[in-house]
Structure formats: structure tokens, C-alpha cells
Short mmCIF file of C-alpha atoms in Angstrom, two decimals:
data_model
loop_
_atom_site.label_atom_id
_atom_site.label_comp_id
_atom_site.label_asym_id
_atom_site.label_seq_id
_atom_site.Cartn_x
_atom_site.Cartn_y
_atom_site.Cartn_z
CA MET A 1 54.05 21.05 4.34
CA LYS A 2 51.66 23.57 2.84
CA ALA A 3 48.18 23.51 4.35
CA ASN A 4 45.34 24.72 2.14
CA ILE A 5 42.32 26.33 3.76
CA THR A 6 39.15 24.79 2.40
CA LEU A 7 35.53 25.90 2.50
CA ASN A 8 34.82 23.02 4.86
CA ASP A 9 37.41 24.41 7.32
CA LEU A 10 35.67 27.78 7.32
CA ILE A 11 32.25 26.17 7.81
CA LEU A 12 33.50 24.18 10.79
CA VAL A 13 35.02 27.24 12.49
CA SER A 14 31.95 29.39 11.73
CA PRO A 15 30.99 29.54 15.45
CA MET A 16 34.33 31.22 16.17
CA ILE A 17 34.00 33.56 13.20
CA ALA A 18 30.49 34.52 14.34
CA LEU A 19 31.69 35.27 17.89
CA PHE A 20 34.56 37.40 16.61
CA LEU A 21 32.34 39.44 14.28
CA VAL A 22 29.60 40.00 16.88
CA SER A 23 32.21 40.97 19.52
CA LEU A 24 33.19 43.92 17.31
CA VAL A 25 29.65 45.33 17.17
CA PRO A 26 29.43 46.98 20.65
CA ILE A 27 32.84 48.67 20.55
CA THR A 28 32.41 49.74 16.92
CA LEU A 29 29.07 51.39 17.72
CA LYS A 30 30.66 53.08 20.74
CA VAL A 31 33.40 54.54 18.55
CA LEU A 32 30.87 55.74 15.97
CA ARG A 33 28.88 57.41 18.76
CA GLY A 34 31.89 59.49 19.79
CA ASN A 35 32.95 57.14 22.63
CA ARG A 36 29.49 57.39 24.23
CA GLU A 37 28.11 54.18 25.71
CA GLN A 38 24.94 52.88 24.09
CA ASN A 39 22.06 51.53 26.18
CA PRO A 40 23.62 48.71 28.30
CA LEU A 41 20.59 46.49 27.64
CA THR A 42 21.19 46.82 23.88
CA THR A 43 24.85 45.90 24.40
CA LEU A 44 23.84 42.90 26.50
CA ILE A 45 21.39 41.69 23.85
CA GLN A 46 24.07 42.00 21.16
CA GLY A 47 26.43 39.86 23.24
CA LEU A 48 23.77 37.24 23.99
CA ILE A 49 22.85 37.04 20.28
CA GLY A 50 26.51 36.33 19.47
CA LEU A 51 26.66 33.52 22.03
CA VAL A 52 23.38 31.99 20.80
CA ILE A 53 24.51 32.07 17.16
CA ALA A 54 27.81 30.40 18.11
CA ALA A 55 26.02 27.72 20.16
CA VAL A 56 23.59 26.94 17.32
CA LEU A 57 26.38 26.69 14.75
CA LEU A 58 28.42 24.53 17.11
CA GLY A 59 25.47 22.20 17.59
CA ILE A 60 24.98 21.91 13.83
CA PHE A 61 28.57 21.39 12.70
CA SER A 62 29.99 19.35 15.61
CA GLY A 63 29.10 15.79 16.39
CA SER A 64 30.21 12.22 16.88
CA ALA A 65 31.76 12.03 13.39
CA GLY A 66 34.66 14.16 14.60
CA ALA A 67 35.37 16.26 11.50
CA THR A 68 38.72 18.07 11.55
CA ALA A 69 39.83 21.46 10.24
CA PHE A 70 43.11 23.17 9.39
CA ASN A 71 45.22 20.08 8.87
CA HIS A 72 43.76 18.23 11.89
CA SER A 73 44.58 21.08 14.30
CA LEU A 74 40.92 21.39 15.32
CA VAL A 75 38.47 18.55 15.82
CA PHE A 76 34.69 18.94 16.03
CA ASP A 77 33.42 15.89 17.89
CA GLY A 78 31.09 15.19 20.80
CA ILE A 79 33.51 16.72 23.33
CA THR A 80 33.70 19.94 21.30
CA GLN A 81 29.93 20.07 20.98
CA TRP A 82 28.98 19.45 24.61
CA MET A 83 31.81 21.30 26.33
CA GLY A 84 31.51 24.25 23.92
CA ILE A 85 27.77 24.64 24.47
CA ILE A 86 28.22 24.40 28.27
CA ALA A 87 30.87 27.13 28.14
CA LEU A 88 28.77 29.40 25.90
CA GLY A 89 25.74 28.92 28.14
CA ALA A 90 27.80 29.75 31.23
CA ALA A 91 29.20 32.81 29.45
CA ALA A 92 25.65 33.97 28.67
CA GLY A 93 24.55 33.57 32.29
CA SER A 94 27.65 35.37 33.57
CA MET A 95 27.11 38.21 31.08
CA VAL A 96 23.61 38.72 32.50
CA LEU A 97 25.14 39.06 35.97
CA MET A 98 27.69 41.58 34.60
CA TYR A 99 24.81 43.72 33.29
CA GLU A 100 23.39 44.24 36.78
CA ASN A 101 26.46 43.97 39.04
CA PRO A 102 27.75 47.31 40.41
CA ALA A 103 31.41 46.35 39.92
CA MET A 104 31.00 45.92 36.16
CA LYS A 105 28.16 48.03 34.79
CA GLY A 106 28.89 51.59 33.71
CA SER A 107 30.79 53.49 31.02
CA GLN A 108 32.87 50.49 29.90
CA PHE A 109 30.17 47.86 29.46
CA SER A 110 30.77 47.67 25.69
CA GLU A 111 34.40 46.77 26.37
CA ILE A 112 33.27 44.18 28.94
CA VAL A 113 30.99 42.48 26.40
CA PHE A 114 33.73 42.59 23.76
CA LEU A 115 36.22 40.94 26.14
CA THR A 116 33.66 38.36 27.26
CA LEU A 117 33.00 37.30 23.67
CA SER A 118 36.75 37.32 22.94
CA SER A 119 37.30 35.05 25.93
CA ALA A 120 34.49 32.78 24.68
CA LEU A 121 36.24 32.70 21.29
CA GLY A 122 39.38 31.43 23.01
CA MET A 123 37.25 28.83 24.78
CA LEU A 124 35.91 27.46 21.49
CA ILE A 125 39.46 27.24 20.13
CA LEU A 126 40.58 25.47 23.30
CA VAL A 127 37.70 23.01 23.44
CA SER A 128 38.20 21.93 19.82
CA SER A 129 42.01 21.87 19.76
CA ALA A 130 43.78 18.65 18.79
CA ASP A 131 47.19 20.31 18.66
CA LEU A 132 49.23 21.50 21.64
CA LEU A 133 50.04 24.83 20.00
CA MET A 134 46.37 25.44 19.23
CA ILE A 135 45.59 24.62 22.86
CA PHE A 136 48.10 27.28 23.88
CA ILE A 137 46.52 29.85 21.53
CA GLY A 138 43.08 29.06 22.95
CA LEU A 139 44.33 29.32 26.53
CA GLU A 140 45.95 32.69 25.99
CA THR A 141 43.03 34.17 24.01
CA MET A 142 40.71 33.13 26.83
CA SER A 143 42.97 34.20 29.69
CA LEU A 144 44.19 37.58 28.42
CA SER A 145 40.61 38.81 28.14
CA LEU A 146 39.94 37.67 31.71
CA TYR A 147 43.01 39.45 33.10
CA LEU A 148 41.77 42.70 31.54
CA MET A 149 38.17 42.30 32.73
CA ILE A 150 39.22 41.65 36.34
CA GLY A 151 41.52 44.67 36.26
CA MET A 152 38.71 46.87 34.85
CA SER A 153 36.51 46.29 37.90
CA HIS A 154 35.32 49.41 39.73
CA GLU A 155 36.55 47.83 42.96
CA GLU A 156 39.83 49.57 43.72
CA LYS A 157 41.98 47.15 45.73
CA LEU A 158 41.11 43.45 45.74
CA ALA A 159 40.28 43.28 42.01
CA LYS A 160 43.61 44.81 41.01
CA GLU A 161 45.44 42.37 43.27
CA ALA A 162 43.42 39.47 41.84
CA ALA A 163 44.17 40.54 38.25
CA LEU A 164 47.91 40.70 38.99
CA LYS A 165 47.98 37.33 40.76
CA TYR A 166 45.95 35.69 38.00
CA PHE A 167 48.19 37.21 35.31
CA ILE A 168 51.47 36.16 36.94
CA LEU A 169 50.42 32.64 37.90
CA GLY A 170 48.50 32.16 34.64
CA GLY A 171 51.63 33.13 32.73
CA PHE A 172 53.67 30.75 34.87
CA ALA A 173 51.27 27.89 34.08
CA SER A 174 51.39 28.71 30.36
CA ALA A 175 55.20 28.69 30.44
CA ILE A 176 55.21 25.24 32.05
CA PHE A 177 52.75 24.02 29.42
CA LEU A 178 54.90 25.39 26.57
CA TYR A 179 58.02 23.85 28.10
CA GLY A 180 56.29 20.46 28.10
CA THR A 181 55.13 21.02 24.52
CA ALA A 182 58.75 21.62 23.47
CA PHE A 183 59.79 18.29 25.01
CA ILE A 184 56.96 16.47 23.24
CA PHE A 185 57.89 18.05 19.90
CA GLY A 186 61.50 17.07 20.44
CA SER A 187 60.59 13.43 21.03
CA THR A 188 57.81 12.98 18.42
CA GLY A 189 58.49 15.67 15.81
CA SER A 190 54.88 16.83 16.14
CA THR A 191 52.63 18.79 18.48
CA ASN A 192 49.43 17.25 17.10
CA LEU A 193 47.67 14.89 19.52
CA ILE A 194 46.27 12.85 16.63
CA ASP A 195 49.79 12.18 15.31
CA PHE A 196 51.03 10.51 18.50
CA PHE A 197 47.66 9.32 19.86
CA GLU A 198 48.41 5.66 19.14
CA SER A 199 52.06 5.75 20.20
CA ALA A 200 51.82 7.84 23.40
CA LYS A 201 51.34 4.77 25.61
CA SER A 202 54.63 3.24 24.43
CA LEU A 203 56.49 6.56 24.13
CA VAL A 204 56.04 7.20 27.85
CA VAL A 205 57.98 3.99 28.49
CA THR A 206 60.65 4.29 25.77
CA SER A 207 61.28 8.04 25.67
CA ARG A 208 62.25 9.91 28.84
CA LEU A 209 61.91 13.15 26.85
CA PHE A 210 58.24 12.42 26.05
CA LEU A 211 57.55 11.48 29.69
CA PHE A 212 58.97 14.81 30.87
CA GLY A 213 56.95 16.63 28.21
CA ILE A 214 53.58 15.04 29.00
CA THR A 215 54.23 15.57 32.73
CA PHE A 216 54.88 19.30 32.27
CA VAL A 217 51.78 19.65 30.07
CA ILE A 218 49.67 17.96 32.76
CA VAL A 219 51.18 20.20 35.46
CA GLY A 220 50.28 23.25 33.36
CA PHE A 221 46.66 22.15 33.27
CA CYS A 222 46.69 21.36 36.99
CA PHE A 223 47.37 25.07 37.51
CA LYS A 224 44.51 26.06 35.21
CA VAL A 225 41.92 23.81 36.88
CA SER A 226 43.10 24.35 40.49
CA ILE A 227 44.47 20.93 41.39
CA VAL A 228 46.32 20.89 44.75
CA PRO A 229 49.16 21.93 45.22
CA PHE A 230 48.73 24.26 42.23
CA HIS A 231 45.56 25.83 43.63
CA ALA A 232 46.83 28.69 45.80
CA TRP A 233 45.72 31.44 43.38
CA THR A 234 42.10 30.32 43.26
CA PRO A 235 40.59 31.65 46.55
CA ASP A 236 42.29 35.05 46.22
CA VAL A 237 41.36 35.54 42.56
CA TYR A 238 37.80 34.29 43.06
CA GLN A 239 37.32 36.64 46.02
CA GLY A 240 38.95 39.68 44.42
CA ALA A 241 37.35 39.40 40.98
CA PRO A 242 33.86 40.85 40.41
CA THR A 243 31.31 38.14 41.24
CA PRO A 244 30.07 37.72 37.62
CA LEU A 245 33.67 37.10 36.50
CA THR A 246 34.17 34.66 39.36
CA SER A 247 31.11 32.84 38.03
CA PHE A 248 32.57 32.95 34.50
CA MET A 249 35.90 31.49 35.67
CA ALA A 250 34.33 28.82 37.87
CA THR A 251 32.03 27.53 35.11
CA ALA A 252 33.07 28.32 31.54
CA VAL A 253 36.85 28.51 32.09
CA LYS A 254 36.89 25.33 34.15
CA THR A 255 34.76 23.48 31.57
CA VAL A 256 36.98 24.21 28.57
CA SER A 257 40.19 23.68 30.53
CA PHE A 258 38.99 20.22 31.50
CA ALA A 259 37.98 19.59 27.87
CA ALA A 260 41.56 20.17 26.69
CA PHE A 261 42.90 18.24 29.70
CA LEU A 262 40.63 15.34 28.73
CA ARG A 263 42.03 15.24 25.18
CA ILE A 264 45.58 15.02 26.55
CA ILE A 265 44.69 12.33 29.09
CA ALA A 266 42.85 10.40 26.34
CA THR A 267 46.21 9.72 24.64
CA ARG A 268 46.46 6.85 27.19
CA SER A 269 49.79 8.15 28.48
CA LEU A 270 48.78 7.15 32.02
CA GLU A 271 48.78 3.48 31.05
CA GLY A 272 52.45 3.66 30.09
CA SER A 273 53.66 5.25 33.32
CA GLN A 274 52.56 3.78 36.63
CA ASN A 275 54.27 6.62 38.51
CA LEU A 276 52.36 9.30 36.60
CA PHE A 277 49.14 7.34 37.09
CA ASP A 278 49.72 7.04 40.86
CA VAL A 279 50.68 10.70 41.28
CA LEU A 280 47.52 11.88 39.51
CA GLN A 281 45.38 9.63 41.68
CA TRP A 282 46.92 11.05 44.84
CA LEU A 283 46.52 14.60 43.54
CA ALA A 284 42.82 13.90 42.99
CA VAL A 285 42.39 12.62 46.56
CA ILE A 286 44.39 15.46 48.13
CA THR A 287 42.50 18.05 46.05
CA MET A 288 39.14 16.72 47.21
CA LEU A 289 40.21 16.69 50.87
CA VAL A 290 42.00 20.06 50.91
CA GLY A 291 39.20 21.83 49.03
CA ASN A 292 36.44 20.56 51.29
CA THR A 293 38.41 20.93 54.54
CA ALA A 294 39.51 24.50 53.77
CA ALA A 295 35.97 25.48 52.77
CA ILE A 296 34.74 24.59 56.27
CA LEU A 297 36.96 27.34 57.72
CA GLN A 298 35.64 30.13 55.47
CA ASN A 299 33.09 32.74 56.41
CA ASN A 300 33.39 34.73 53.19
CA LEU A 301 30.86 33.20 50.78
CA LYS A 302 33.00 33.65 47.65
CA ARG A 303 36.05 32.08 49.29
CA MET A 304 33.90 29.19 50.51
CA VAL A 305 32.61 28.51 46.99
CA ALA A 306 36.19 28.94 45.67
CA TYR A 307 37.50 26.16 47.91
CA SER A 308 34.41 24.17 47.00
CA SER A 309 35.37 24.53 43.31
CA ILE A 310 38.83 23.15 44.13
CA ALA A 311 37.18 20.07 45.64
CA HIS A 312 35.00 19.69 42.55
CA SER A 313 38.15 19.80 40.40
CA GLY A 314 39.29 16.78 42.38
CA TYR A 315 36.06 14.95 41.61
CA ILE A 316 36.37 15.74 37.90
CA LEU A 317 40.02 14.61 37.91
CA VAL A 318 38.76 11.20 39.05
CA GLY A 319 36.67 11.08 35.86
CA LEU A 320 39.65 12.14 33.74
CA ILE A 321 41.85 9.42 35.21
CA THR A 322 39.10 6.89 34.56
CA ALA A 323 38.82 8.00 30.93
CA GLY A 324 42.61 7.82 30.59
CA VAL A 325 42.86 4.15 31.55
CA SER A 326 39.56 2.82 30.21
CA GLU A 327 39.45 0.62 27.12
CA VAL A 328 36.15 2.31 26.33
CA GLY A 329 36.98 5.85 27.35
CA SER A 330 33.57 7.21 26.45
CA PHE A 331 32.01 6.19 29.79
CA GLY A 332 34.57 8.08 31.90
CA ALA A 333 34.51 11.04 29.50
CA SER A 334 30.69 11.06 29.56
CA GLY A 335 30.80 11.24 33.35
CA VAL A 336 33.11 14.26 33.16
CA ILE A 337 30.88 16.07 30.66
CA PHE A 338 27.67 15.34 32.58
CA TYR A 339 29.28 16.52 35.80
CA LEU A 340 30.39 19.77 34.16
CA ILE A 341 26.83 20.35 32.88
CA SER A 342 25.49 20.03 36.42
CA TYR A 343 28.36 22.00 37.95
CA ALA A 344 27.78 24.93 35.57
CA PHE A 345 24.15 25.37 36.66
CA MET A 346 24.92 24.93 40.37
CA THR A 347 27.83 27.36 40.46
CA LEU A 348 26.27 29.98 38.18
CA GLY A 349 23.20 30.03 40.41
CA ALA A 350 25.22 30.28 43.63
CA PHE A 351 27.27 33.21 42.37
CA ALA A 352 24.13 34.88 41.02
CA ILE A 353 22.69 34.90 44.55
CA ILE A 354 25.93 36.39 45.91
CA SER A 355 25.88 39.02 43.15
CA MET A 356 22.32 39.97 44.10
CA MET A 357 23.41 40.75 47.66
CA GLU A 358 26.16 43.19 46.60
CA ASN A 359 25.04 46.81 47.01
CA SER A 360 28.32 48.23 45.72
CA GLU A 361 31.57 47.09 44.15
CA ASN A 362 33.18 46.95 47.63
CA THR A 363 30.51 44.78 49.27
CA ILE A 364 31.79 41.60 50.95
CA VAL A 365 29.15 38.92 51.49
CA ASN A 366 29.71 36.59 54.44
CA VAL A 367 27.74 33.51 55.45
CA ASP A 368 26.28 35.37 58.44
CA ASP A 369 24.89 38.03 56.10
CA LEU A 370 22.35 35.44 54.89
CA ALA A 371 20.51 35.49 58.22
CA GLY A 372 16.84 36.24 57.67
CA LEU A 373 16.90 35.77 53.88
CA ALA A 374 14.36 32.93 54.02
CA HIS A 375 11.87 35.25 55.75
CA LYS A 376 12.40 38.27 53.47
CA ARG A 377 13.05 36.52 50.15
CA PRO A 378 11.72 32.94 50.46
CA VAL A 379 12.00 32.14 46.73
CA LEU A 380 15.65 33.21 46.53
CA ALA A 381 16.43 31.31 49.75
CA LEU A 382 14.80 28.20 48.28
CA CYS A 383 16.83 28.55 45.07
CA PHE A 384 20.07 28.99 47.02
CA THR A 385 19.17 25.91 49.04
CA ILE A 386 18.75 23.93 45.81
CA PHE A 387 22.16 25.11 44.56
CA LEU A 388 23.90 24.18 47.80
CA LEU A 389 22.21 20.78 48.12
CA SER A 390 23.13 19.99 44.51
CA LEU A 391 26.76 21.01 45.11
CA ALA A 392 26.73 18.71 48.13
CA GLY A 393 25.41 15.86 45.98
CA ILE A 394 22.05 15.37 47.68
CA PRO A 395 19.35 13.56 45.59
CA PRO A 396 17.23 14.20 43.59
CA THR A 397 19.32 17.15 42.39
CA VAL A 398 21.53 16.79 39.32
CA GLY A 399 24.65 17.15 41.50
CA PHE A 400 23.96 13.72 43.02
CA PHE A 401 23.73 12.04 39.63
CA GLY A 402 26.85 13.84 38.42
CA LYS A 403 28.87 12.32 41.24
CA PHE A 404 27.14 8.98 40.80
CA TYR A 405 28.23 8.68 37.16
CA LEU A 406 31.79 9.82 37.93
CA PHE A 407 32.33 7.40 40.79
CA ASN A 408 30.48 4.57 39.04
CA ALA A 409 32.87 4.87 36.09
CA ALA A 410 35.85 4.82 38.48
CA ILE A 411 34.58 1.67 40.21
CA GLY A 412 34.03 0.06 36.81
CA GLU A 413 37.73 0.54 36.02
CA GLY A 414 38.86 -0.90 39.36
CA LEU A 415 39.58 2.50 40.95
CA LEU A 416 37.45 1.70 43.99
CA TRP A 417 39.68 3.58 46.41
CA LEU A 418 39.30 6.80 44.40
CA ALA A 419 35.52 6.46 44.49
CA VAL A 420 35.60 5.81 48.26
CA TRP A 421 37.73 8.91 48.88
CA GLY A 422 35.38 10.88 46.64
CA MET A 423 32.36 9.82 48.68
CA LEU A 424 34.12 10.55 51.98
CA SER A 425 35.11 14.00 50.73
CA SER A 426 31.52 14.64 49.68
CA VAL A 427 30.39 13.84 53.22
CA ILE A 428 32.86 16.45 54.57
CA GLY A 429 31.47 18.94 52.06
CA VAL A 430 27.90 18.51 53.29
CA TYR A 431 28.81 20.38 56.50
CA TYR A 432 29.74 23.70 54.92
CA TYR A 433 27.00 23.49 52.29
CA LEU A 434 24.37 23.09 55.01
CA ARG A 435 25.76 25.99 57.07
CA PRO A 436 24.37 28.79 54.84
CA ILE A 437 21.02 26.96 54.71
CA VAL A 438 20.88 26.85 58.51
CA VAL A 439 21.76 30.56 58.71
CA MET A 440 19.06 31.48 56.15
CA TYR A 441 16.27 29.53 57.82
CA MET A 442 17.24 29.32 61.50
CA LYS A 443 18.68 32.74 62.30
CA ASP A 444 17.03 36.14 62.45
CA GLY A 445 18.74 38.93 60.54
CA ASP A 446 18.53 41.78 58.08
CA ALA A 447 19.54 39.92 54.93
CA GLU A 448 18.31 41.67 51.83
CA VAL A 449 19.22 41.79 48.18
CA ALA A 450 20.70 44.97 46.68
CA GLY A 451 18.40 47.91 46.05
CA HIS A 452 19.10 48.31 42.33
CA SER A 453 17.26 46.47 39.54
CA LEU A 454 18.00 42.74 39.49
CA ASN A 455 15.31 41.35 37.18
CA ALA A 456 17.69 39.63 34.73
CA THR A 457 19.76 38.11 37.55
CA THR A 458 16.58 36.85 39.22
CA VAL A 459 15.59 35.10 35.99
CA THR A 460 19.06 33.51 35.83
CA VAL A 461 18.66 32.22 39.40
CA LEU A 462 15.20 30.77 38.75
CA VAL A 463 16.22 29.11 35.46
CA SER A 464 19.30 27.56 37.08
CA ALA A 465 17.28 26.18 40.00
CA ILE A 466 14.60 24.71 37.73
CA CYS A 467 17.23 23.13 35.46
CA ILE A 468 18.99 21.51 38.44
CA ILE A 469 15.77 19.75 39.45
CA LEU A 470 14.70 18.84 35.91
CA LEU A 471 18.13 17.55 34.90
CA GLY A 472 18.18 15.42 38.04
CA LEU A 473 14.84 13.86 37.06
CA VAL A 474 15.93 13.09 33.47
CA SER A 475 19.63 12.46 34.12
CA GLY A 476 19.57 8.96 32.55
CA PRO A 477 18.53 9.98 29.01
CA ILE A 478 20.89 12.98 29.06
CA PHE A 479 23.85 10.85 30.12
CA THR A 480 22.99 8.31 27.41
CA ALA A 481 22.87 11.10 24.82
CA VAL A 482 26.28 12.38 25.95
CA GLU A 483 27.77 8.87 25.83
CA LYS A 484 26.40 8.20 22.32
CA SER A 485 27.91 11.41 21.00
CA LEU A 486 31.37 10.28 22.13
CA MET A 487 31.29 6.85 20.52
#
């Protein structure tokens, strides 16, 4: 069937076109200058302008109506709008950290900004995809840029190891996803989610081929979002990658991966297979427990937050399962989106603090290194405390309300045991989130931020902390707005 490209298609994908065009600006100027790097601040501003333009266009042309482009391969609905803007905002914050982090600034900053915008382009494709092949294209566009950026770090050992591990296991996950896609195409004759949206529930029962396919696709995403037992790459890659890229992966990459995962779960396939439904529930519980338990044992701050992110993937999976079995899926999906909004601010802020304490590309920040920070830098210590308390789910921070909406949706669908396990896991998590706070305020030490300029990173930290408090205070209207956009 011949698909004609219309003006409306081009208007809808204008955020992606804008990102692509702006991404070319820094490297083109570098070439025209005889391969000499322009002022890094100018390069940063160019990148931020591209992200802002894309976010504005996405907000204008996406919405609850759910317009589609390119023969229904892309859909621009509430999920696209919210998840895309979260990812672009997280990318902007991470890019600010890249500008001042010793592992990333230097003679290749134009290439870093180009790859960041290219990765963000893949994220927008992924978040709006309604076709399994488009999801694959989005995943690879996003991931290939990340592999390169991690490998380009000035750190000479851990970053190279992290890039290789991420590349190999990322490729393995993509292969599993494609294998599942082939099964689904063989059983339905289509890779478009809209085509088999209504029939997926019955196909899982009647077609063993479709069941295998949807299972492999789900396993592929479990790798991408660090669901146990497919999580082993996460702590090593998060630790080895430059801290701004770790922030980028933990916020933007996780957001868009869950967006695509949500679209697949929304086909209601879980309702047709009790076994698949049960396995996903157990994976959610095990992920929450393993992530929080392993984080207790860590002294390296980045590894601790990495295991914490695994636990948070378990919480979000509870919301996905709820959306997958709910007659009115918007409540479960709204909980997922709201949680990802809160998680982006919390995690970006936490990694920004870690980035500020790195004097060189080889610096390793441990929990004990925070001793004395409250005395020397009281504002930064307060901000870090807010991030940690929000990650732990302590009111009145937005992290508490994020968990509240997720678990409330689960209870509403009769998944009480999942909500109970989620709350118990959160209690376990409180221990290791409080540990850095105790070290900052109760122990004497020489904690100090790096000597180089950190003005932009400081602004990022302050904005994140303020947003966490404000979003917690107005969580009700925001959640209502998210829910309305999905109806």
C-alpha cells in the first residue's frame, strides 16, 4: 500500500525536524571554523534552544485528540505530549551538567551536544510510536548516540567498559525485541499496535505465535528499563558513564522507554494470559525488593542511586500492569506519567549534586565523602536532602504523591498485594536514603564541591528542589490535568 506524506504529517513531526536541524548547527559551525571548538556556552545555548523549540511544538501539536502521522505509525496524544516534554526537560538539565562536568567538557563539546539532540530525536520517535518497527527505530536512534557519548568520556577505564557493556546488552535487548516483533507480524500480518489493539486480548489466547511475540517484546523492554532479572547492566553502566549521562539515562531514557512499554501493555494482552499477568506482577515485586536491598549495601553514591532506579522501575511497572488490566486505563497511565515527572526532578537533582563533587573525570564519590557538606554548603545539603526524601516517598514532597497515585490505582484494580509490596519496599528504601543525610549533618568531614565553575549546575539543583516541593503542594491539579489529557 502506498503511503502519501501529507502536510499534516510534516506539521505533526515538526518537533523532530526542529531537533534534527538544530543538532546540525554546532558541528557545522565547528567544521566551518576549521575544526576549532566554539565557545562551549554558545554551544550549550544552541542545544537548549533546540530542546525548547521541540518542547513548544510538541505541546502545541500533541494532545488528547491523538492525531496520527505516516499511515498511523506515529500518534500524538497525551502520552506523547507529557512523556516527550519530560524527556526533553531531562535532556536540557543533563546537558547543563555536561557543560560543567570535567568528564565531558572540552574539545568535543559540539559533538556531545549533537549526540544529545540526536538521542532526544530518537526519544521523540519512541514516545510517539504506534508501530513496533518505529519503536525499534526510536530505540536505536536514542541508544546509538548514548553508546558514543559514554565512550567519548575523558575517563579512561570505567567509561569505556560501561560503553561496551551498554552496547552489547543493549544490542541483545534490541534483538529480543525484534524477534518478538517478527512473531507478532507472523500472527497478525501487521506491526502496527493500532491494527491489533482490539484483537490482542483474544489473540493471546488463540495464537501461541502472538503470545510468544508479545512476551519477547515485553522482555526486550524489561532490559531497557532495568526490570530484574534483566537489570545486571545498570549499576556498572551508571557508575562508569559520566555523571551527566547517568542522569540522562536515568531520567529521559527511562521515561520514553516506559512510554513505549505503556503503549504495548495498553493492548490489554495481559488480560488474555493469566500466566503473563502473574509473571509481570512477580517481576515488579522482585524488582522493588532487589533494587532496594542491593542499594543498602552500596557505598558508591552512583551505584546506590543506580540500584534505587531499579527499585523505581519496579514501582512504575506496578502502574503499567494496572493500566494494562483497567477498563479505564487512563487512571493507571496517569499514575505512571505523574510518577515519571516527579522521578525526573528527583534523579536529575541527585546526580547534579554528585556531578558538583567531581573534581576530575576519575573522581569517585562515596557516601562518606558527604561528611561535613551541611556545614560547608548548607543550601546544597538541604537540596540533596529534599531529593533523597522525595525518592524515599516522604510527604510533602512530590515523590510521596507519585507513589500514592501509583499504589492507589493498583488497589482500585484489586491488585492490593502489589501495593502492599510496594509500600514495604519503600520502607526498606528509607534506610539508604536517610544514610547520606545522616552523614551530611551528623559527621564532621572535608566535603566540598569541585573547584571549577558550577553556576549552571547550581541553578539546576535549586530549580529541581523548588519544583519537588511545589509539585508536591499542587499534585492534585497536575494529576487531574494528566488524566484529562489521556481520556
